[in-house]
């Protein structure tokens, strides 16, 4: 390793690497013989060849903001820190694309694209730390999926290093290229199990110059949920529709010291963002006025106020973490099941673990609810089981955007058939026969076969 990347980039002191062996939530803590920080694709290849020769497993790591325990070494793996791969090429204005190395943060990518008159379609609260490589590896979603899709939709091609050190490179940026298997697409959402992503060729989107944000309060969950389709139908500048509840708002305001947005108390809140080249304020106001069951509305008059309204929603992750390591379940429900799920899930959780607290928020337009549960021991899986079983019965997905990681690996068979899981295993075996790349995530271990149906 030292020969490959230089002494300064092999970290072994447990105090120095402490932040890299623990996940963002604090629920998953492991250990590592070394954090290795390659500075080029060739160095990544050299590190992986050494690990392959010595049969040492590796956990690729970007910003370590993942929320399913997938970015940390749970069984003494080497950590491959990709953040020194931080080159960002000039925007290709003719193509509307950019090539970014894996360690570039999403915030830096935004700034870079915006300075060139474009924008990048994926945005998330972890933007200052989450990386291009991590977001591709998890197929991150975020707050603009409704308009631009998840990360997979932005990726035109990737450069990646295989477990044996060979390099796959498809960064030519051809919008249409129907030439066999889509290997870049396969790596989107692969969670570090198939290859180490070193760069991505990304599609950019038109940059809206006017962004208007409103927070709409409801006293009835069904009215709040029904507003989502109404907004999608009536507002063609819509860019985000987010959901949270009064208990979450109270927690965020109390823990983060924010003033409350409304004088009264309500049941549910829908945060709406409209973005366009011309001012969408009138159109947004009309769309909100046409909604049924609205109890109160706050419209941000400027960028600062808009950021403040977003803080009520984005502050949930941080505020919940202040209560102790949460169990984070990130699920999608079919639109017709959402209302019943929201009503039922809290009762199910409390029945399984009395005293546990359930916090709900999410990306309403995608049917994506973040079910966070606090007051449960880190290794107590009852809550995960109860929530994911409920989701599967209602024909939802056990992972909307965070991935399977280590947290939900044993539940994969709830939503994937044995044939699908066997196909995952075959792909894994073809690309990583010695199981060296992120061995603790996504694919259930063989002895867990059929655990959940
Ligand atoms: P890491 O956490 O370092 O790694 C995540 C996974 O990707 C791991 O399995 C790791 O092994 C693998 N990996 C990382 N880099 C590479 C690479 N170069 N090659 C191969 N594998 C790699 N997620 C969403 O989808 N939507 C959200 O709205 C959202 N909001 C968030 C808000 C907060 C406050 C936080 C803390 C997290 C949020 N997340 C969200 C989760 C997280 O930010 C995403 O999963 C993100 O994609 C992780 O990026 P990262 O660089 O931190 O990756
Ligand atoms: C969010 O939407 O805020 C993120 O996915 C983070 C989380 O689930 O806590
Ligand atoms: Zn989310």
Coordinates of C-alpha atoms and ligand atoms in Angstrom, one line a residue:
X1 CA 0.0 0.0 0.0
X2 CA 2.7 2.4 1.0
X3 CA 4.5 1.7 -2.3
X4 CA 1.3 2.3 -4.2
X5 CA 0.2 5.6 -2.6
X6 CA 3.0 6.9 -0.5
X7 CA 3.5 6.7 3.3
X8 CA 1.4 9.8 4.0
X9 CA -1.6 8.3 2.5
X10 CA -1.8 5.0 4.5
X11 CA -3.4 5.9 7.8
X12 CA -3.2 3.3 10.6
X13 CA -3.5 5.3 13.8
X14 CA -6.9 4.3 15.4
X15 CA -7.5 7.9 16.6
X16 CA -6.8 9.4 13.1
X17 CA -9.2 6.9 11.4
X18 CA -11.9 6.9 14.1
X19 CA -14.3 9.0 11.9
X20 CA -13.9 6.7 9.0
X21 CA -14.7 3.4 10.8
X22 CA -18.0 4.8 12.2
X23 CA -21.1 5.6 10.0
X24 CA -22.8 9.0 10.0
X25 CA -25.6 7.8 12.4
X26 CA -23.2 6.3 14.9
X27 CA -25.1 3.0 14.7
X28 CA -22.4 1.1 12.8
X29 CA -18.8 1.0 14.2
X30 CA -16.0 -1.2 12.9
X31 CA -12.2 -1.2 12.7
X32 CA -9.6 -1.2 10.0
X33 CA -5.9 -2.1 9.6
X34 CA -5.6 1.0 7.3
X35 CA -7.3 3.8 5.5
X36 CA -5.7 4.1 2.1
X37 CA -6.0 7.3 0.1
X38 CA -5.1 6.9 -3.6
X39 CA -4.6 10.1 -5.6
X40 CA -5.1 8.6 -9.1
X41 CA -6.8 5.8 -11.0
X42 CA -3.5 4.0 -11.3
X43 CA -3.0 4.2 -7.6
X44 CA -6.6 2.8 -7.0
X45 CA -5.7 -0.1 -9.4
X46 CA -2.4 -0.7 -7.6
X47 CA -4.1 -0.8 -4.2
X48 CA -6.8 -3.2 -5.5
X49 CA -4.1 -5.5 -7.0
X50 CA -2.3 -5.6 -3.7
X51 CA -5.5 -6.4 -1.9
X52 CA -6.4 -9.1 -4.4
X53 CA -2.9 -10.7 -4.1
X54 CA -3.2 -10.7 -0.3
X55 CA -6.9 -11.6 -0.3
X56 CA -7.7 -8.6 1.8
X57 CA -11.3 -7.2 1.6
X58 CA -11.8 -3.5 0.9
X59 CA -14.6 -1.0 1.7
X60 CA -14.7 1.9 -0.8
X61 CA -15.6 5.2 1.0
X62 CA -16.5 8.6 -0.3
X63 CA -18.0 11.2 2.1
X64 CA -19.2 8.5 4.6
X65 CA -22.7 10.0 4.6
X66 CA -24.3 6.7 3.7
X67 CA -27.2 5.8 6.0
X68 CA -27.3 2.0 5.7
X69 CA -23.9 1.0 7.3
X70 CA -22.4 0.3 3.9
X71 CA -19.4 2.7 4.0
X72 CA -17.6 1.4 7.0
X73 CA -15.3 -1.6 7.7
X74 CA -17.4 -3.8 9.9
X75 CA -15.1 -6.8 9.8
X76 CA -11.6 -5.3 9.7
X77 CA -11.6 -4.4 5.9
X78 CA -9.2 -1.9 4.4
X79 CA -10.9 1.4 3.8
X80 CA -10.3 2.8 0.3
X81 CA -10.9 6.6 0.7
X82 CA -11.6 8.1 -2.7
X83 CA -11.7 11.8 -1.7
X84 CA -8.3 12.6 -3.2
X85 CA -9.7 11.9 -6.6
X86 CA -11.2 15.3 -6.9
X87 CA -10.6 16.5 -10.4
X88 CA -13.5 18.3 -12.0
X89 CA -13.1 18.9 -15.8
X90 CA -14.5 22.0 -17.5
X91 CA -18.2 21.8 -18.4
X92 CA -18.6 20.5 -21.9
X93 CA -21.0 23.3 -23.0
X94 CA -21.7 21.7 -26.4
X95 CA -22.8 18.5 -24.8
X96 CA -24.2 19.8 -21.5
X97 CA -22.1 17.3 -19.6
X98 CA -19.2 17.2 -17.2
X99 CA -16.7 14.6 -16.1
X100 CA -16.1 14.5 -12.4
X101 CA -13.7 12.3 -10.4
X102 CA -15.3 10.2 -7.6
X103 CA -14.2 12.4 -4.7
X104 CA -15.8 15.6 -5.9
X105 CA -18.5 16.7 -3.6
X106 CA -22.1 17.3 -4.8
X107 CA -21.9 21.0 -3.6
X108 CA -18.7 21.5 -5.6
X109 CA -20.3 20.0 -8.6
X110 CA -23.3 22.3 -8.2
X111 CA -21.2 25.4 -8.0
X112 CA -19.1 24.3 -11.0
X113 CA -22.2 23.5 -13.2
X114 CA -23.9 26.8 -12.1
X115 CA -20.9 28.9 -12.9
X116 CA -21.1 27.6 -16.4
X117 CA -24.9 28.3 -16.7
X118 CA -26.0 24.7 -16.1
X119 CA -27.1 22.8 -13.0
X120 CA -26.7 19.2 -11.7
X121 CA -30.0 17.4 -11.2
X122 CA -29.3 15.6 -7.9
X123 CA -29.4 17.5 -4.7
X124 CA -29.5 16.3 -1.1
X125 CA -28.9 17.7 2.4
X126 CA -25.5 15.9 2.5
X127 CA -24.3 17.9 -0.5
X128 CA -21.3 19.4 1.2
X129 CA -19.8 16.0 2.0
X130 CA -21.4 13.3 -0.2
X131 CA -19.3 12.6 -3.3
X132 CA -19.9 11.8 -6.9
X133 CA -18.6 8.2 -6.4
X134 CA -20.8 7.6 -3.4
X135 CA -23.9 9.0 -5.0
X136 CA -23.3 6.9 -8.1
X137 CA -22.6 3.8 -6.0
X138 CA -25.8 4.3 -4.0
X139 CA -27.9 5.7 -6.9
X140 CA -28.7 8.6 -4.6
X141 CA -32.1 10.2 -4.9
X142 CA -32.6 13.5 -3.0
X143 CA -35.0 16.3 -3.3
X144 CA -35.3 16.8 -7.1
X145 CA -36.0 13.2 -8.3
X146 CA -39.5 14.3 -9.3
X147 CA -38.0 16.6 -12.0
X148 CA -34.7 15.0 -12.9
X149 CA -34.7 11.4 -11.7
X150 CA -32.2 9.7 -9.4
X151 CA -28.4 9.7 -9.9
X152 CA -28.6 6.8 -12.4
X153 CA -30.5 9.1 -14.8
X154 CA -27.7 11.6 -14.7
X155 CA -24.9 9.1 -15.4
X156 CA -23.8 8.7 -19.0
X157 CA -20.8 6.6 -18.3
X158 CA -18.2 5.8 -15.6
X159 CA -14.6 4.9 -15.1
X160 CA -14.1 2.2 -12.5
X161 CA -11.5 -0.2 -11.3
X162 CA -12.3 -3.9 -11.0
X163 CA -11.4 -6.1 -8.0
X164 CA -8.3 -7.4 -9.9
X165 CA -7.1 -3.9 -10.8
X166 CA -8.3 -3.7 -14.4
X167 CA -9.9 -0.5 -15.4
X168 CA -13.3 0.0 -17.2
X169 CA -13.5 3.4 -18.8
X170 CA -16.6 4.8 -20.6
X171 CA -16.4 8.6 -20.3
X172 CA -17.0 9.5 -24.0
X173 CA -20.3 11.0 -23.2
X174 CA -22.3 9.6 -26.1
X175 CA -26.0 10.1 -25.4
X176 CA -27.0 7.1 -27.5
X177 CA -24.7 4.1 -27.5
X178 CA -26.6 0.8 -27.7
X179 CA -23.6 -1.4 -27.6
X180 CA -24.3 -4.4 -25.4
X181 CA -24.5 -4.5 -21.7
X182 CA -24.8 -1.2 -19.8
X183 CA -21.8 -1.7 -17.5
X184 CA -21.9 1.9 -16.2
X185 CA -25.6 1.5 -15.4
X186 CA -24.9 -1.7 -13.6
X187 CA -22.5 0.1 -11.3
X188 CA -25.2 2.7 -10.3
X189 CA -26.6 1.4 -7.1
X190 CA -24.0 -1.4 -6.8
X191 CA -22.9 -0.1 -3.3
X192 CA -19.2 -0.7 -3.9
X193 CA -19.7 -4.5 -4.4
X194 CA -18.7 -4.7 -8.1
X195 CA -16.0 -2.1 -8.8
X196 CA -14.5 1.1 -7.4
X197 CA -15.9 4.1 -9.3
X198 CA -13.1 6.6 -10.0
X199 CA -15.0 9.1 -12.2
X200 CA -18.3 9.7 -13.9
X201 CA -19.5 11.5 -17.0
X202 CA -22.6 13.3 -15.9
X203 CA -25.5 14.9 -17.7
X204 CA -26.3 18.5 -16.7
X205 CA -29.7 20.2 -16.6
X206 CA -30.9 23.7 -17.5
X207 CA -30.3 26.1 -14.6
X208 CA -33.5 27.8 -13.3
X209 CA -33.0 31.4 -12.4
X210 CA -36.1 31.7 -10.2
X211 CA -36.6 29.3 -7.3
X212 CA -39.7 29.8 -5.1
X213 CA -40.4 27.8 -1.9
X214 CA -43.6 27.6 0.1
X215 CA -44.5 25.6 3.2
X216 CA -48.2 24.4 3.3
X217 CA -49.8 23.2 6.6
X218 CA -52.6 20.7 6.7
X219 CA -54.7 19.3 9.6
X220 CA -55.4 16.1 7.8
X221 CA -52.8 13.6 6.5
X222 CA -55.0 12.5 3.5
X223 CA -55.4 16.2 2.4
X224 CA -51.6 16.6 2.6
X225 CA -51.0 13.5 0.6
X226 CA -53.7 14.3 -2.0
X227 CA -52.0 17.7 -2.5
X228 CA -49.0 16.0 -4.0
X229 CA -50.8 14.8 -7.2
X230 CA -52.7 18.0 -7.4
X231 CA -49.4 20.0 -7.4
X232 CA -47.8 17.6 -10.0
X233 CA -50.9 18.0 -12.2
X234 CA -51.2 21.8 -11.9
X235 CA -47.7 23.2 -11.6
X236 CA -45.3 22.4 -14.4
X237 CA -42.4 24.3 -12.7
X238 CA -42.6 21.9 -9.7
X239 CA -39.2 20.8 -8.6
X240 CA -39.7 19.4 -5.1
X241 CA -42.6 18.2 -2.9
X242 CA -41.5 17.1 0.6
X243 CA -43.5 15.9 3.6
X244 CA -43.1 16.1 7.3
X245 CA -45.2 16.1 10.5
X246 CA -45.8 18.3 13.5
X247 CA -43.7 16.1 15.9
X248 CA -40.7 16.3 13.5
X249 CA -41.1 20.0 13.1
X250 CA -41.2 20.4 16.9
X251 CA -38.0 18.3 17.2
X252 CA -36.2 20.3 14.5
X253 CA -37.1 23.6 16.0
X254 CA -36.2 22.6 19.6
X255 CA -33.0 20.8 18.7
X256 CA -31.7 23.2 16.1
X257 CA -33.0 26.4 17.7
X258 CA -35.3 27.5 14.9
X259 CA -38.3 29.8 15.1
X260 CA -41.6 28.0 14.4
X261 CA -43.0 28.7 10.9
X262 CA -46.7 29.0 12.0
X263 CA -48.4 30.3 15.1
X264 CA -50.8 27.3 15.3
X265 CA -50.1 23.6 15.4
X266 CA -51.0 21.3 12.5
X267 CA -50.8 17.7 11.5
X268 CA -48.7 17.5 8.3
X269 CA -46.6 19.9 6.2
X270 CA -45.8 19.9 2.5
X271 CA -42.8 21.9 1.3
X272 CA -43.2 22.9 -2.3
X273 CA -40.4 24.2 -4.6
X274 CA -41.1 25.7 -8.0
X275 CA -38.1 26.5 -10.3
X276 CA -38.1 28.2 -13.7
X277 CA -36.5 30.7 -16.0
X278 CA -39.3 33.2 -15.3
X279 CA -40.8 33.9 -11.9
X280 CA -43.2 31.1 -11.0
X281 CA -44.6 32.9 -7.9
X282 CA -48.1 33.5 -9.4
X283 CA -48.4 30.0 -10.7
X284 CA -47.3 28.5 -7.4
X285 CA -49.8 30.7 -5.5
X286 CA -52.6 29.6 -7.8
X287 CA -51.7 26.0 -7.4
X288 CA -51.7 26.2 -3.6
X289 CA -54.9 28.2 -3.6
X290 CA -56.5 25.4 -5.6
X291 CA -55.5 22.7 -3.0
X292 CA -58.2 21.4 -0.6
X293 CA -57.7 21.3 3.2
X294 CA -54.9 23.9 3.5
X295 CA -54.7 25.4 7.0
X296 CA -51.8 27.8 6.6
X297 CA -49.1 28.8 4.1
X298 CA -45.7 30.4 4.4
X299 CA -44.1 31.6 1.2
X300 CA -40.4 32.5 1.2
X301 CA -39.8 36.0 -0.1
X302 CA -36.1 35.6 -0.7
X303 CA -33.3 33.1 -0.9
X304 CA -32.6 33.3 2.9
X305 CA -36.2 32.6 3.8
X306 CA -36.3 29.8 1.3
X307 CA -33.3 28.2 2.9
X308 CA -35.0 28.6 6.2
X309 CA -38.1 26.7 5.0
X310 CA -35.9 24.0 3.6
X311 CA -34.1 23.8 7.0
X312 CA -37.3 22.6 8.6
X313 CA -37.3 19.6 6.3
X314 CA -33.6 19.0 5.8
X315 CA -32.9 19.5 9.6
X316 CA -34.8 16.2 10.4
X317 CA -31.7 14.0 9.9
X318 CA -29.5 16.0 12.2
X319 CA -32.2 16.6 14.8
X320 CA -33.1 12.9 15.0
X321 CA -29.5 11.9 15.3
X322 CA -29.2 14.1 18.4
X323 CA -31.6 11.7 20.1
X324 CA -29.2 8.8 19.7
X325 CA -28.3 6.5 16.8
X326 CA -31.6 6.0 15.0
X327 CA -32.8 3.0 13.0
X328 CA -33.3 4.5 9.5
X329 CA -35.7 2.8 7.2
X330 CA -36.1 4.4 3.8
X331 CA -39.1 3.0 2.0
X332 CA -41.3 3.6 -1.0
X333 CA -45.0 2.9 -1.1
X334 CA -47.4 2.8 -4.1
X335 CA -49.4 6.1 -4.0
X336 CA -52.6 4.3 -3.1
X337 CA -50.9 2.7 0.0
X338 CA -49.2 5.7 1.4
X339 CA -52.0 7.0 3.6
X340 CA -52.7 3.6 5.3
X341 CA -49.0 3.0 5.7
X342 CA -48.4 6.4 7.4
X343 CA -51.3 5.7 9.8
X344 CA -50.3 2.1 10.6
X345 CA -46.5 2.2 10.9
X346 CA -46.3 4.1 14.1
X347 CA -48.6 1.6 15.9
X348 CA -46.7 -1.3 14.6
X349 CA -43.4 0.1 15.8
X350 CA -44.6 0.8 19.3
X351 CA -46.2 -2.6 19.5
X352 CA -42.9 -4.2 18.6
X353 CA -40.7 -2.0 20.9
X354 CA -42.7 -0.1 23.5
X355 CA -41.3 3.3 24.1
X356 CA -39.7 3.6 20.7
X357 CA -40.4 6.9 18.9
X358 CA -41.2 6.9 15.2
X359 CA -40.3 10.0 13.0
X360 CA -41.7 10.2 9.5
X361 CA -40.6 12.5 6.7
X362 CA -39.7 12.2 3.1
X363 CA -39.9 12.9 -0.6
X364 CA -43.7 12.9 -1.0
X365 CA -43.7 13.1 -4.8
X366 CA -41.8 9.8 -5.0
X367 CA -43.9 8.0 -2.4
X368 CA -40.7 7.8 -0.4
X369 CA -41.1 7.9 3.4
X370 CA -38.1 8.0 5.7
X371 CA -39.2 6.0 8.8
X372 CA -36.7 6.8 11.5
X373 CA -37.0 5.1 14.9
X374 CA -35.2 6.2 18.0
X375 CA -35.0 4.6 21.5
X376 CA -34.1 1.2 20.1
X377 CA -30.7 -0.5 20.7
X378 CA -28.4 -0.5 17.7
X379 CA -28.5 -4.3 17.3
X380 CA -32.2 -4.8 17.9
X381 CA -33.7 -5.8 14.5
X382 CA -37.3 -6.0 15.6
X383 CA -38.2 -2.5 14.2
X384 CA -36.5 -3.2 10.9
X385 CA -38.4 -6.4 10.6
X386 CA -41.8 -5.0 11.5
X387 CA -41.5 -2.0 9.1
X388 CA -40.0 -3.8 6.2
X389 CA -42.6 -6.6 6.4
X390 CA -45.4 -4.0 6.4
X391 CA -43.8 -2.3 3.4
X392 CA -43.6 -5.6 1.5
X393 CA -47.2 -6.5 2.3
X394 CA -48.2 -3.1 0.8
X395 CA -46.1 -3.8 -2.3
X396 CA -43.5 -1.1 -1.6
X397 CA -39.7 -1.1 -1.7
X398 CA -37.5 -1.7 1.3
X399 CA -35.0 0.8 -0.1
X400 CA -36.1 3.9 -1.9
X401 CA -32.8 5.7 -2.2
X402 CA -30.3 4.9 0.5
X403 CA -29.5 1.4 -0.7
X404 CA -29.5 -2.0 1.1
X405 CA -26.1 -1.7 2.8
X406 CA -25.6 -3.9 5.8
X407 CA -28.8 -2.6 7.5
X408 CA -31.3 -4.3 5.2
X409 CA -29.3 -7.1 3.6
X410 CA -31.1 -9.9 5.5
X411 CA -34.5 -8.6 4.2
X412 CA -33.7 -8.5 0.5
X413 CA -35.7 -11.6 -0.1
X414 CA -38.9 -9.7 1.0
X415 CA -38.8 -7.8 -2.3
X416 CA -36.5 -9.8 -4.6
X417 CA -37.2 -13.3 -5.8
X418 CA -34.7 -16.1 -5.4
X419 CA -33.9 -16.0 -9.1
X420 CA -33.1 -12.3 -8.8
X421 CA -30.9 -12.8 -5.8
X422 CA -29.1 -15.7 -7.6
X423 CA -28.6 -13.4 -10.6
X424 CA -27.1 -10.7 -8.2
X425 CA -24.7 -13.4 -6.8
X426 CA -23.7 -14.5 -10.3
X427 CA -22.9 -10.9 -11.3
X428 CA -20.9 -10.4 -8.1
X429 CA -19.1 -13.7 -8.7
X430 CA -18.2 -12.7 -12.3
X431 CA -16.7 -9.3 -11.3
X432 CA -15.4 -10.1 -7.8
X433 CA -14.8 -13.9 -7.5
X434 CA -12.9 -13.6 -4.2
X435 CA -15.6 -11.4 -2.6
X436 CA -13.1 -8.6 -1.8
X437 CA -15.2 -5.6 -2.6
X438 CA -17.5 -4.4 0.2
X439 CA -18.4 -8.0 1.4
X440 CA -20.8 -6.9 4.1
X441 CA -23.5 -5.2 2.0
X442 CA -26.4 -5.8 -0.4
X443 CA -26.2 -9.5 -1.2
X444 CA -27.4 -11.7 1.7
X445 CA -24.8 -14.2 2.9
X446 CA -25.5 -17.7 1.6
X447 CA -26.7 -19.0 5.0
X448 CA -29.3 -16.2 5.1
X449 CA -30.9 -17.7 2.0
X450 CA -34.7 -17.6 2.3
X451 CA -34.6 -16.0 5.7
X452 CA -37.6 -13.8 5.0
X453 CA -39.7 -15.8 2.6
Ligands
LIG1 P1 -20.3 6.8 1.3 O1 -21.3 7.0 2.5 O2 -18.9 7.0 1.6 O3 -20.6 5.4 0.7 C1 -21.9 4.9 0.4 C2 -21.8 3.6 -0.3 O4 -21.1 3.8 -1.6 C3 -20.9 2.6 0.4 O5 -21.5 1.3 0.1 C4 -19.6 2.7 -0.2 O6 -18.8 1.5 -0.2 C5 -19.9 3.0 -1.7 N1 -19.0 3.9 -2.3 C6 -18.6 5.2 -2.0 N2 -17.7 5.7 -2.9 C7 -17.6 4.7 -3.8 C8 -16.8 4.6 -5.0 N3 -16.1 5.7 -5.4 N4 -16.8 3.5 -5.7 C9 -17.6 2.5 -5.3 N5 -18.3 2.5 -4.2 C10 -18.3 3.6 -3.5 N6 -29.4 9.9 0.3 C11 -30.3 10.0 -0.7 O7 -30.4 9.2 -1.6 N7 -31.2 11.1 -0.7 C12 -31.1 12.0 0.2 O8 -31.9 13.0 0.2 C13 -30.1 12.0 1.2 N8 -30.0 12.9 2.2 C14 -29.0 12.8 3.1 C15 -28.9 13.8 4.1 C16 -28.0 13.7 5.1 C17 -27.9 14.8 6.2 C18 -27.1 12.5 5.2 C19 -26.1 12.4 6.3 C20 -27.2 11.5 4.2 C21 -28.2 11.7 3.2 N9 -28.3 10.7 2.2 C22 -29.2 10.8 1.2 C23 -27.5 9.5 2.2 C24 -26.1 9.7 1.6 O9 -25.7 11.1 1.5 C25 -26.1 9.1 0.2 O10 -26.2 7.7 0.3 C26 -24.8 9.4 -0.6 O11 -25.0 8.9 -1.9 C27 -23.5 8.8 0.0 O12 -22.4 9.4 -0.6 P2 -21.0 9.3 0.1 O13 -20.0 9.9 -0.8 O14 -21.1 9.9 1.4 O15 -20.8 7.8 0.1
LIG2 C1 -33.5 13.0 3.6 O1 -34.3 12.9 2.7 O2 -33.5 13.9 4.4 C2 -32.4 12.0 3.6 O3 -32.6 10.9 2.8 C3 -31.7 11.7 4.9 C4 -32.5 10.9 5.9 O4 -33.2 10.0 5.5 O5 -32.3 11.1 7.1
LIG3 ZN1 -34.2 11.3 1.5

